[in-house]
Short mmCIF file of C-alpha atoms and ligand atoms in Angstrom, two decimals:
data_model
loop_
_atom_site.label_atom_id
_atom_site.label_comp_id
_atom_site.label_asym_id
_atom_site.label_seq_id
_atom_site.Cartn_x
_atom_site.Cartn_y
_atom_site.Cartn_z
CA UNK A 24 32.92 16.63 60.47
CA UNK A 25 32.98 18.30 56.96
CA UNK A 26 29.37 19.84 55.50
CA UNK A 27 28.64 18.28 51.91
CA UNK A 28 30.59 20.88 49.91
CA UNK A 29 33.90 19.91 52.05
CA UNK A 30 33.82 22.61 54.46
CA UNK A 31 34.21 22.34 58.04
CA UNK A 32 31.28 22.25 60.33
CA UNK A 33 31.63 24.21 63.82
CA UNK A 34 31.47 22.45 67.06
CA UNK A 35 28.44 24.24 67.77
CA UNK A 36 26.79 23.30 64.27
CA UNK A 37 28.02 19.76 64.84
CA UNK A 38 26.43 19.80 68.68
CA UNK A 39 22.46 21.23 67.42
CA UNK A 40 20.38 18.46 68.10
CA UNK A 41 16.16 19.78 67.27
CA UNK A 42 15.15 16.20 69.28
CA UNK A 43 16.92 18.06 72.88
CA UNK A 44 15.33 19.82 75.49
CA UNK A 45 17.08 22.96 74.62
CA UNK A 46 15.92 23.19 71.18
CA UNK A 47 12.22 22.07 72.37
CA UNK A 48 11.71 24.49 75.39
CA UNK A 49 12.90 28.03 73.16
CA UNK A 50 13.99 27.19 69.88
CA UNK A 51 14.73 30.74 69.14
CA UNK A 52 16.72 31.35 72.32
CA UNK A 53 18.89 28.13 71.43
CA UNK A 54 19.69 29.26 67.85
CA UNK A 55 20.46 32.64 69.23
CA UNK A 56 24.61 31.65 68.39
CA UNK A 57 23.77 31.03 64.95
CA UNK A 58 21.17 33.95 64.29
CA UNK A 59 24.39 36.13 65.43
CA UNK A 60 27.13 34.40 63.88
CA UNK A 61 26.79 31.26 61.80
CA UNK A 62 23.16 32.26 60.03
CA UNK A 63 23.29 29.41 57.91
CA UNK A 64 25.08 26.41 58.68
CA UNK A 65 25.03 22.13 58.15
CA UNK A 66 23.97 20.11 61.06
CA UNK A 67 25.63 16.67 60.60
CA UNK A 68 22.91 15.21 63.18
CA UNK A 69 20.25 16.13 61.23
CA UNK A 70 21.62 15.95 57.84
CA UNK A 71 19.78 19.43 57.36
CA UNK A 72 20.89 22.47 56.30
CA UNK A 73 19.93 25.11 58.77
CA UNK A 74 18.41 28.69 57.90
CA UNK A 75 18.00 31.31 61.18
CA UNK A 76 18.08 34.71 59.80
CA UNK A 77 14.54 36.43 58.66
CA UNK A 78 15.75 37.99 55.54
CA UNK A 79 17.19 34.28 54.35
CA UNK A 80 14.44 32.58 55.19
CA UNK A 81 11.87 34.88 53.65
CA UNK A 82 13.95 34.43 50.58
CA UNK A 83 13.90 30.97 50.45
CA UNK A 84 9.73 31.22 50.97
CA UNK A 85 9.83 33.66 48.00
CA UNK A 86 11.27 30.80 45.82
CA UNK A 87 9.19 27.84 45.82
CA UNK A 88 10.91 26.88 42.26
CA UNK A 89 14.23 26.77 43.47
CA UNK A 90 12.99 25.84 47.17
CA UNK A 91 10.76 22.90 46.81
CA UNK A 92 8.26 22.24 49.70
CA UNK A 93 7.92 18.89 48.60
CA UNK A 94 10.26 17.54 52.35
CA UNK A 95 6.92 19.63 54.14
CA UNK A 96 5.82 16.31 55.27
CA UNK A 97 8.51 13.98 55.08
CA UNK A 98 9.59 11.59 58.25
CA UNK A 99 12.15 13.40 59.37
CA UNK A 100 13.35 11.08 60.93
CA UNK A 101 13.26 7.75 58.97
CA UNK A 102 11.75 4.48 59.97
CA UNK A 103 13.12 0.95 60.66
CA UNK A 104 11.61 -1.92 58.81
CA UNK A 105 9.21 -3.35 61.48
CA UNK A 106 7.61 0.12 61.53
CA UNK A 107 7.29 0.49 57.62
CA UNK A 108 6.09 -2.73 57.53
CA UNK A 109 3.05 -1.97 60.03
CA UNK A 110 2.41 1.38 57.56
CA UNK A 111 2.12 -0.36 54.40
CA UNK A 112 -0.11 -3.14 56.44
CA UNK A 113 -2.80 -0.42 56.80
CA UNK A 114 -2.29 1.11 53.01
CA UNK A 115 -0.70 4.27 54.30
CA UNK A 116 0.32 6.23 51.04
CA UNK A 117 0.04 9.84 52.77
CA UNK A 118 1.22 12.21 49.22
CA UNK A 119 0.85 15.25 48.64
CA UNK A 120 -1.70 17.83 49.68
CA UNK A 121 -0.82 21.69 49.04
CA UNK A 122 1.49 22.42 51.66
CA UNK A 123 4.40 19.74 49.80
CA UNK A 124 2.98 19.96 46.56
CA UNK A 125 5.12 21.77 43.82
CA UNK A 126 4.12 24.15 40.40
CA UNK A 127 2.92 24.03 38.26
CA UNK A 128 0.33 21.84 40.18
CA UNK A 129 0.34 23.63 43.43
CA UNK A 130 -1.20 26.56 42.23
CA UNK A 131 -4.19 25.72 40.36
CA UNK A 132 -5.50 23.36 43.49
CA UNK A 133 -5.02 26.27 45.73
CA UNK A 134 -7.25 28.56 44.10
CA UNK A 135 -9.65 25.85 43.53
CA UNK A 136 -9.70 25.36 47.16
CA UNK A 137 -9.86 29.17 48.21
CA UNK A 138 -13.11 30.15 48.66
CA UNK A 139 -13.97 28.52 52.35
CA UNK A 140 -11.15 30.48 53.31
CA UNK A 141 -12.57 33.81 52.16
CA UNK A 142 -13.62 36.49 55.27
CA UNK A 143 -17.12 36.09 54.25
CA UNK A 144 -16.92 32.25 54.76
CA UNK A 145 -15.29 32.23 57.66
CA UNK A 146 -18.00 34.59 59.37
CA UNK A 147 -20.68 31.63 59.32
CA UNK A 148 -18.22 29.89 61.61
CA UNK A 149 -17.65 32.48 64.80
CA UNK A 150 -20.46 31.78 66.51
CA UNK A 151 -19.51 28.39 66.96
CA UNK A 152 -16.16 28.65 68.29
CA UNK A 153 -17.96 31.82 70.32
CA UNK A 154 -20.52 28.85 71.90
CA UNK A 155 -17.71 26.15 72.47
CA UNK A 156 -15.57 29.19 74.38
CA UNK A 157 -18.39 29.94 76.66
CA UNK A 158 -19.27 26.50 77.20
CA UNK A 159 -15.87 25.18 77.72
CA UNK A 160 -15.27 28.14 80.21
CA UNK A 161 -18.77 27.40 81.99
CA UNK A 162 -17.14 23.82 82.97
CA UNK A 163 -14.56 24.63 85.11
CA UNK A 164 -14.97 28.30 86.19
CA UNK A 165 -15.75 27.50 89.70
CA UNK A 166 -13.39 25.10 90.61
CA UNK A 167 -10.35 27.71 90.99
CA UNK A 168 -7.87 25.56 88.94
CA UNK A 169 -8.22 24.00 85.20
CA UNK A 170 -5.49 22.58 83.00
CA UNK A 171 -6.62 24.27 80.36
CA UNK A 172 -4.65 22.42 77.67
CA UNK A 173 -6.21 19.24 78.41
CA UNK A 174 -9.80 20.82 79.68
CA UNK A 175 -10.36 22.74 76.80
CA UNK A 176 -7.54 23.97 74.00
CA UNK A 177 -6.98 21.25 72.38
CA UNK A 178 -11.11 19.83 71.83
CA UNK A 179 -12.28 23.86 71.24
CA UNK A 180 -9.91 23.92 68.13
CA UNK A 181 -10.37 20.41 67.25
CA UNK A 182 -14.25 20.68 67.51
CA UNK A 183 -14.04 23.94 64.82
CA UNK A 184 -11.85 21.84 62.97
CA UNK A 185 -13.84 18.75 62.50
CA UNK A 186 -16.79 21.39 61.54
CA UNK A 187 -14.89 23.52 59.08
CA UNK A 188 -13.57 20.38 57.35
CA UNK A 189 -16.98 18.91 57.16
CA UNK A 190 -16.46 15.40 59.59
CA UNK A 191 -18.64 14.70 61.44
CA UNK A 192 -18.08 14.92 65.08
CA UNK A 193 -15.50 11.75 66.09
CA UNK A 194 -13.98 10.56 69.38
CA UNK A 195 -12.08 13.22 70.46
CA UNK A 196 -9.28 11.59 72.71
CA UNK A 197 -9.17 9.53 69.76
CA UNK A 198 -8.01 12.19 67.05
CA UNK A 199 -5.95 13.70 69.64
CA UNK A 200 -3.52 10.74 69.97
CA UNK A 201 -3.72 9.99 66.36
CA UNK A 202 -2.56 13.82 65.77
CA UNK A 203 0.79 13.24 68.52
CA UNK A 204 1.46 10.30 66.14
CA UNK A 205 1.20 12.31 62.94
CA UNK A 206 3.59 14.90 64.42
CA UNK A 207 6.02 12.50 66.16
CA UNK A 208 6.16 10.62 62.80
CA UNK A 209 6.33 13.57 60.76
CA UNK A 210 8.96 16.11 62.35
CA UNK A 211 10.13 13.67 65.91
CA UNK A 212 12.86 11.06 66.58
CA UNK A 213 10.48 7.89 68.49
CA UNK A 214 12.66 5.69 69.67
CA UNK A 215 13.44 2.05 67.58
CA UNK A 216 10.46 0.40 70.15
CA UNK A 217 8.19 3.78 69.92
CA UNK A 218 8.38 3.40 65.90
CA UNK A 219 5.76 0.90 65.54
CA UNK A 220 3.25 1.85 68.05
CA UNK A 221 3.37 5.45 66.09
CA UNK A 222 3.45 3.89 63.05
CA UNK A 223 0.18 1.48 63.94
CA UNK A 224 -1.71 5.18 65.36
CA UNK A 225 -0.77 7.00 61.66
CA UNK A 226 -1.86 3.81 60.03
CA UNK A 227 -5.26 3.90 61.87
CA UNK A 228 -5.61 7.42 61.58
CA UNK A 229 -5.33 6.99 57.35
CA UNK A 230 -7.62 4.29 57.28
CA UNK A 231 -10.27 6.57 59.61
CA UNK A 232 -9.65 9.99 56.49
CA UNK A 233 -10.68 7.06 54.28
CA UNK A 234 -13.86 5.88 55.52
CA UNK A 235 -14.89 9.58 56.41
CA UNK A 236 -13.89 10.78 52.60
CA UNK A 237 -15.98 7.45 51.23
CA UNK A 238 -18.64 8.80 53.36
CA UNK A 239 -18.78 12.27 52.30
CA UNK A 240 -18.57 10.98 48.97
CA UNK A 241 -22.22 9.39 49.51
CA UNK A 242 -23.49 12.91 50.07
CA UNK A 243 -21.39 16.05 48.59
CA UNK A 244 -23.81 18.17 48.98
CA UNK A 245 -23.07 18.49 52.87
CA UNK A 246 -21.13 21.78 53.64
CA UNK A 247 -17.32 21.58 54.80
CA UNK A 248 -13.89 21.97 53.03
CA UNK A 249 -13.87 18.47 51.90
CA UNK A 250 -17.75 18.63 50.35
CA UNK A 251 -16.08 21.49 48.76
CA UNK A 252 -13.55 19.55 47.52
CA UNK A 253 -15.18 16.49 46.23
CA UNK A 254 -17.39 19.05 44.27
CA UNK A 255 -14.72 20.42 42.81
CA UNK A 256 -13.50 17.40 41.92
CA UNK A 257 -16.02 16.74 39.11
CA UNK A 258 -15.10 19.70 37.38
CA UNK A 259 -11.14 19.42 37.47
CA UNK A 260 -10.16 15.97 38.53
CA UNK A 261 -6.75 16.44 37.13
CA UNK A 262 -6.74 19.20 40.19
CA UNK A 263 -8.27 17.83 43.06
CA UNK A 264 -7.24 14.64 42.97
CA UNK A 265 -8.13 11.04 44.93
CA UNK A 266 -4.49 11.28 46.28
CA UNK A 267 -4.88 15.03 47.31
CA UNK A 268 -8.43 14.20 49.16
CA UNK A 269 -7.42 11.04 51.01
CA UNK A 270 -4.04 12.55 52.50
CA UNK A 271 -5.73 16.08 53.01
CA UNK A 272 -8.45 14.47 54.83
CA UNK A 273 -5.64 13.19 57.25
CA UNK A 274 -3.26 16.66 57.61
CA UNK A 275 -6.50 18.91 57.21
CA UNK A 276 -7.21 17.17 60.56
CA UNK A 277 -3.95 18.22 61.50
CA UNK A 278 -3.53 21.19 60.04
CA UNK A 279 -6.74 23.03 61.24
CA UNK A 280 -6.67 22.20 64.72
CA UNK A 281 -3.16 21.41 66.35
CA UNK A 282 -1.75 24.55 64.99
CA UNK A 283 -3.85 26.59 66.67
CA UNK A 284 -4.70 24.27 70.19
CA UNK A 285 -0.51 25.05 70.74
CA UNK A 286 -0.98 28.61 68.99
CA UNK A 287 -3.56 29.49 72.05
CA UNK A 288 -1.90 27.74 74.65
CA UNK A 289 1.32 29.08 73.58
CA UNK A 290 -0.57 32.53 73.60
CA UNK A 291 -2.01 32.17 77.37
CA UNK A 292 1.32 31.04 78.41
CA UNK A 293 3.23 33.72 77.21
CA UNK A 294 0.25 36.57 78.19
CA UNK A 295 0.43 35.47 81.83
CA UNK A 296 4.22 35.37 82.10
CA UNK A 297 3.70 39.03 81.16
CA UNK A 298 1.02 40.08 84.15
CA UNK A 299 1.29 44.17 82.74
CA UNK A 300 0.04 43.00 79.39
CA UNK A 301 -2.54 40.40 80.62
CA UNK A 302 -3.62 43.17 82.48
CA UNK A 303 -3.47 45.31 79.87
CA UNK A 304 -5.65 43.25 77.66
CA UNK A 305 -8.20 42.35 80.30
CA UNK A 306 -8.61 46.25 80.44
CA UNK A 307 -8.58 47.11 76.41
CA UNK A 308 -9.80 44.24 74.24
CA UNK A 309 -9.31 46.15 71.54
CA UNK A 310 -5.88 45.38 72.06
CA UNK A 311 -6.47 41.48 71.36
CA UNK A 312 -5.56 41.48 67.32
CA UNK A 313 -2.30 42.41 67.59
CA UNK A 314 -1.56 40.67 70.70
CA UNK A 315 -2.69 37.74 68.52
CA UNK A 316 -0.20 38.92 65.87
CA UNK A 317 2.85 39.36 68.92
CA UNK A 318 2.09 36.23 69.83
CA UNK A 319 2.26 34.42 66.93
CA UNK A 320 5.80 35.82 66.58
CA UNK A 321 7.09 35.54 69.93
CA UNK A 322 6.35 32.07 70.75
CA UNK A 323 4.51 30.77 67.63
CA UNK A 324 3.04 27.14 67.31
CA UNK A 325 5.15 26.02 64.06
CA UNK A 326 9.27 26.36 64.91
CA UNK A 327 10.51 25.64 61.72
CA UNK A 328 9.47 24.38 58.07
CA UNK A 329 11.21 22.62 55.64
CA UNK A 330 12.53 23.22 52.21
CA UNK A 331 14.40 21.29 49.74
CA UNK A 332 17.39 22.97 47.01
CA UNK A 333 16.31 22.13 43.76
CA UNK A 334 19.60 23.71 42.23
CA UNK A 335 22.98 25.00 43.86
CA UNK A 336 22.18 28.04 45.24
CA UNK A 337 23.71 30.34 47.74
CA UNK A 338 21.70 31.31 51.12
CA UNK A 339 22.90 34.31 53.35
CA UNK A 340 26.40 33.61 51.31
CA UNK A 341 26.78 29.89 51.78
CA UNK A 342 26.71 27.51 49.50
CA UNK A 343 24.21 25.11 49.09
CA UNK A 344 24.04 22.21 46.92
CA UNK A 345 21.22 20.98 44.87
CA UNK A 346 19.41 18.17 46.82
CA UNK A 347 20.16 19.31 49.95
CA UNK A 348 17.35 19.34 52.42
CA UNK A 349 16.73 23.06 54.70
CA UNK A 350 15.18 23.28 58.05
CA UNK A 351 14.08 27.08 58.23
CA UNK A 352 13.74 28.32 62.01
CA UNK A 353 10.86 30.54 61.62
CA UNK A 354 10.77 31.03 64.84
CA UNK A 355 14.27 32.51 64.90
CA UNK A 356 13.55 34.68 62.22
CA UNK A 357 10.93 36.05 64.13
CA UNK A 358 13.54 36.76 67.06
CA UNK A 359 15.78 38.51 64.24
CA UNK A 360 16.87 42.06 65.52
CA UNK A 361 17.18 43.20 62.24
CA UNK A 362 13.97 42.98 61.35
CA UNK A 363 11.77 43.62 64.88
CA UNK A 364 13.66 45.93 67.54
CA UNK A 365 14.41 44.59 70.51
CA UNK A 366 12.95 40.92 69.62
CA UNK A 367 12.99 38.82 72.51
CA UNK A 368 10.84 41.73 74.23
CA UNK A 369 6.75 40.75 74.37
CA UNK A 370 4.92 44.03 73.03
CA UNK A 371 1.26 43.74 72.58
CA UNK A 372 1.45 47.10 70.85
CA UNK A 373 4.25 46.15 68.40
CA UNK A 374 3.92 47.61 65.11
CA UNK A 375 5.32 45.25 62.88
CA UNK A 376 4.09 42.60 64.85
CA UNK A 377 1.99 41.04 61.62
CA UNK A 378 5.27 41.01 60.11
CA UNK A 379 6.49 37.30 61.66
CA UNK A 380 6.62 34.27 59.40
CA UNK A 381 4.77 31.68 61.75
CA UNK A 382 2.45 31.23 58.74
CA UNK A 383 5.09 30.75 56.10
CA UNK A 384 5.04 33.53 53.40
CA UNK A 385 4.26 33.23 49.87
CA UNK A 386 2.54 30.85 47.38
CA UNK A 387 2.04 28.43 50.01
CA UNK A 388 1.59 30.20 53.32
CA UNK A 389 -1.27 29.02 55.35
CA UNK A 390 -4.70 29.24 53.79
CA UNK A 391 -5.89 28.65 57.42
CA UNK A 392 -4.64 32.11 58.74
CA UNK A 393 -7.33 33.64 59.74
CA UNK A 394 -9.80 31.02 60.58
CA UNK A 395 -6.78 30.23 63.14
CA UNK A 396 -6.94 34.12 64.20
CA UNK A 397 -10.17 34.36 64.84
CA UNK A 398 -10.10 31.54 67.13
CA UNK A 399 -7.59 33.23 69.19
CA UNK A 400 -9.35 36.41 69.13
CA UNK A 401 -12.20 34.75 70.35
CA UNK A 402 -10.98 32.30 73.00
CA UNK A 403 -8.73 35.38 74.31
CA UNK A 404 -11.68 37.33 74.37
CA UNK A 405 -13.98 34.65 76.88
CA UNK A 406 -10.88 34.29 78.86
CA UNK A 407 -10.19 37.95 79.70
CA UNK A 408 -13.55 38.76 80.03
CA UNK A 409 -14.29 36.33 82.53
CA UNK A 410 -10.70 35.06 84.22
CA UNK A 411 -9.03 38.19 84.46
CA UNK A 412 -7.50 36.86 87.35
CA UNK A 413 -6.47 33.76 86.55
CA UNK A 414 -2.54 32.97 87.03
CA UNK A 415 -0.08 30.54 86.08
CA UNK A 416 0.46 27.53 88.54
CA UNK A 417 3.96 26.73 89.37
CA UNK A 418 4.65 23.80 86.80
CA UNK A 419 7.32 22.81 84.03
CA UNK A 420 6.51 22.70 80.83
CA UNK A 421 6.87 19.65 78.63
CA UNK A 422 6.22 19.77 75.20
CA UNK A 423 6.24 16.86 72.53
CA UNK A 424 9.78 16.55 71.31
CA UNK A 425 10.01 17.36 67.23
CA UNK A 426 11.18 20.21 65.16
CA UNK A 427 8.14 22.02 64.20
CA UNK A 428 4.58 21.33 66.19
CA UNK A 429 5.09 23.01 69.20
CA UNK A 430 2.90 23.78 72.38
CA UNK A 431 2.79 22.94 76.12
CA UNK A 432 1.51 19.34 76.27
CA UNK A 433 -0.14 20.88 80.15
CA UNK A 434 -1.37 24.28 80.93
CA UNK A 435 -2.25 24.60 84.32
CA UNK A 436 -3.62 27.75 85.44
CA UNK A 437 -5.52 29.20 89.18
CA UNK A 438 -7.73 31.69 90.23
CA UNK A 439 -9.87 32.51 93.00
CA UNK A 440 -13.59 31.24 92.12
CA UNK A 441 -14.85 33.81 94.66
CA UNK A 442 -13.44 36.97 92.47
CA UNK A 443 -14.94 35.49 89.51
CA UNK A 444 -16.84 38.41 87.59
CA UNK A 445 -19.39 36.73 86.04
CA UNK A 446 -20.62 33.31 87.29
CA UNK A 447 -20.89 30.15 85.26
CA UNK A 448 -24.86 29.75 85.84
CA UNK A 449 -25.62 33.51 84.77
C1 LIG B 511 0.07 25.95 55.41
C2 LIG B 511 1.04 27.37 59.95
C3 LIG B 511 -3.69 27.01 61.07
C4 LIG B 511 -4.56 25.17 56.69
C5 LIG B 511 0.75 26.36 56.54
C6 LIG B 511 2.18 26.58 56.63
C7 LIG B 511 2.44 26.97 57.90
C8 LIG B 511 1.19 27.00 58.62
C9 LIG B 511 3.81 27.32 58.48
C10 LIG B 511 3.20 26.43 55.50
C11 LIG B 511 3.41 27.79 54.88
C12 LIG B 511 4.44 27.88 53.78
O1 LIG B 511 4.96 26.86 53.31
O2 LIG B 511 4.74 29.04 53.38
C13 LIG B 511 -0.16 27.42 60.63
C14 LIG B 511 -0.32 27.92 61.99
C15 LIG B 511 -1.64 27.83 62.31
C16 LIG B 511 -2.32 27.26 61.15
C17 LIG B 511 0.82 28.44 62.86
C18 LIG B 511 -2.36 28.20 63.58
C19 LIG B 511 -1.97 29.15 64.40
C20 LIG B 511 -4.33 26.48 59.99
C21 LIG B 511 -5.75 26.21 59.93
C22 LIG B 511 -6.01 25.67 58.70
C23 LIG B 511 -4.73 25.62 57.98
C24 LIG B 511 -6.75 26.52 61.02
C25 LIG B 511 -7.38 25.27 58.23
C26 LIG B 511 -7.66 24.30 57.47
C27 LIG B 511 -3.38 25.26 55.96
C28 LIG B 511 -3.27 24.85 54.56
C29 LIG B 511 -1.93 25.09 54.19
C30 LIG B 511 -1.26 25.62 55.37
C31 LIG B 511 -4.38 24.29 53.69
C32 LIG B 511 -1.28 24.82 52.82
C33 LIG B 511 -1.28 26.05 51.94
C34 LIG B 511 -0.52 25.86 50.64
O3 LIG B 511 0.49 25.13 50.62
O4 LIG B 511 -0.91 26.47 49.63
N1 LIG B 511 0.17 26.62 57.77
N2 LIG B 511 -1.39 27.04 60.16
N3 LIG B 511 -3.75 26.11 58.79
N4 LIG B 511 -2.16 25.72 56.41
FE1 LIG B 511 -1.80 26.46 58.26
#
């Protein structure tokens, strides 16, 4: 096969398939060829143009002029006819929100939006997630063995989620499998039969944003992001927009809490695959922001992003049409030996650990950053505080196959109830 500038594309370009197991297990690891050889190169299966190298892909962050984020939400892969069909059925007309949205309009709807995300705002909402930890830990800490994926990291971040965002508590299982859908239908590959059931999930799950936003509208004056939003709309409609608030309500959802359920589960998984720096924490928890930050880079919850040439341009010294459509492997940039020695080692103490791009980097990197790190902070904290000893139990891990969402769908973990050093009832 020949890239869209006529070149030839290398067997191992032409083989990189995001949707396999390699890919989805260690994305980093199975980019490692091109991070060392081919940093930038086409991918005929994807149609993508493919960006591995830290000092690229902080580049193309830099440039959100000549690197459009408008593809941020895109179907990756694109749908068959039955499954648009159920989509427009429900009114689904998910636009954009900030993450896709482009200058000069980007800008002025971020800063409008800031404030919630200010330290001093996000104080009012620790001791919640502190409460949920303890209470979510209470449940299970004398039975030995929890799953803690399904048990509690994905409703603790959800819960904060719903509260920061200002919706009122919903049916959890519900949101959870309307999320999968958003993120198979976003960055997966379902299958021609799995299409429509996604599609009918994403469909419901729009329709649900819209009777919560018509709610809030009632009464604005609740707190939340959204509240915030809907205030704000009065005095700039032209920036907060009815588009912006209906799809936000939907990939706020998204955005706030299944980032950071697969951040902390990623986070536990790698911590106890490293028993000297579980250890190490459980002894020092002064040591838990950076380990945060290592984490984050190491095995981060968002494996790539997606960017789209507005102009020919040249990446890492390739050529690169306008119109063509990047997939930028933060994850392998974080792995990049130039920029962090010895990368594929886990360092709690790393300097530059802060330094990875799992949040994106520039105009548009993640307003949620440290509402995210505090909840790791703090659900690291309950967990080496009271199950030091818990361990990993022998298991596989299976996570849900797509390009960019990424966490253990399971996390099942043991310890000895008996050894526990504070008990549940205390
Ligand atoms: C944007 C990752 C948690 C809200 C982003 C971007 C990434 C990201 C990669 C795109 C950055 C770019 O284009 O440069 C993450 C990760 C999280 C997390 C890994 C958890 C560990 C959150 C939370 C919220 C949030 C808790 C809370 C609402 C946002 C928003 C944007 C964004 C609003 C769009 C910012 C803009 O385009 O101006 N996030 N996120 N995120 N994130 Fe997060």
């Amino acid at each position: 096969p020949l890239t869209p500038t006529g070149c030839p594309v290398s067997p191992r370009a032409s083989a990189f398939d995001p949707f396999e197991d390699g890919y989805q297990q260690d994305p980093p690891e199975y980019v490692r060829w091109a991070r060392e050889q081919e940093p930038v190169f086409y991918s005929p299966k994807l149609g993508y143009w493919v960006v591995t190298r830290y000092d690229d892909i902080k580049a193309v962050f830099r440039d959100n002029l000549t690197f459009s984020p408008s593809i941020a939400l895109e179907k990756i892969t694109p749908t068959g006819p039955e499954a648009n069909a159920v989509l427009a059925s429900y009114g689904y007309a998910m636009n954009r929100t900030l993450v896709n949205e482009d200058e000069p309009a980007h800008m002025p709807r971020r800063r409008a939006l800031m404030e919630p995300f200010t330290p001093e705002a996000l104080k009012q909402h620790e001791p919640l997630v502190r409460r949920l930890a303890r209470e979510y830990v209470d449940r299970f800490i004398d039975d030995g063995h929890a799953d803690l994926v399904d048990q509690m990291l994905w409703e603790v971040p959800l819960t904060v989620a719903l509260h920061f965002l200002g919706v009122p508590e919903e049916d959890m299982d519900m949101l959870r499998q309307y999320s999968i859908a958003h993120t198979v239908n976003t960055w997966g590959r379902p299958q021609p039969h799995e299409q429509v059931q996604v599609a009918r999930a994403v469909g419901k799950f729009w329709q649900f944003a819209g009777k919560v936003l018509e709610k809030m509208r009632e009464d604005p004056g609740n707190p939340g992001w959204m509240q915030y939003g809907i205030r704000k709309q009065k005095a700039l409609p032209e920036v907060v927009t009815d588009s912006y608030l209906h799809s936000m309500m939907m990939a706020g959802i998204v955005a706030a809490h299944e980032t950071t359920a697969n951040a902390t589960a990623n986070a536990l998984k790698l911590l106890l695959e490293h028993p000297d720096a579980w250890r190490d924490l459980c002894e020092d928890p002064s040591l838990i922001p950076n380990a945060v930050e290592e984490c984050l880079r190491h095995n981060g919850s968002i494996a790539a992003w997606r960017r789209l040439a507005t102009k020919d341009v040249t990446i890492g010294g390739v050529d690169i049409p306008a119109g063509a459509k990047l997939l930028i492997v933060t994850s392998s940039a974080n792995h990049d030996e130039r920029r962090f020695d010895d990368a594929d080692c886990f360092d709690i103490r790393r300097d530059n650990a802060g330094d990875h791009l799992t949040f994106g980097y520039g105009a548009h990197q993640c307003m949620g950053k440290n509402l995210a790190r505090m909840e790791m902070q703090i659900l690291l904290d309950e967990f080496t505080r009271r199950l030091p000893h818990m361990r990993l139990a022998k298991q596989r891990f299976t996570y849900v196959p797509n390009t960019s969402f990424r966490g253990p769908e399971h996390l099942c973990v043991e310890w000895d109830p008996m050894l526990n050093p504070e008990r549940a009832d205390r």
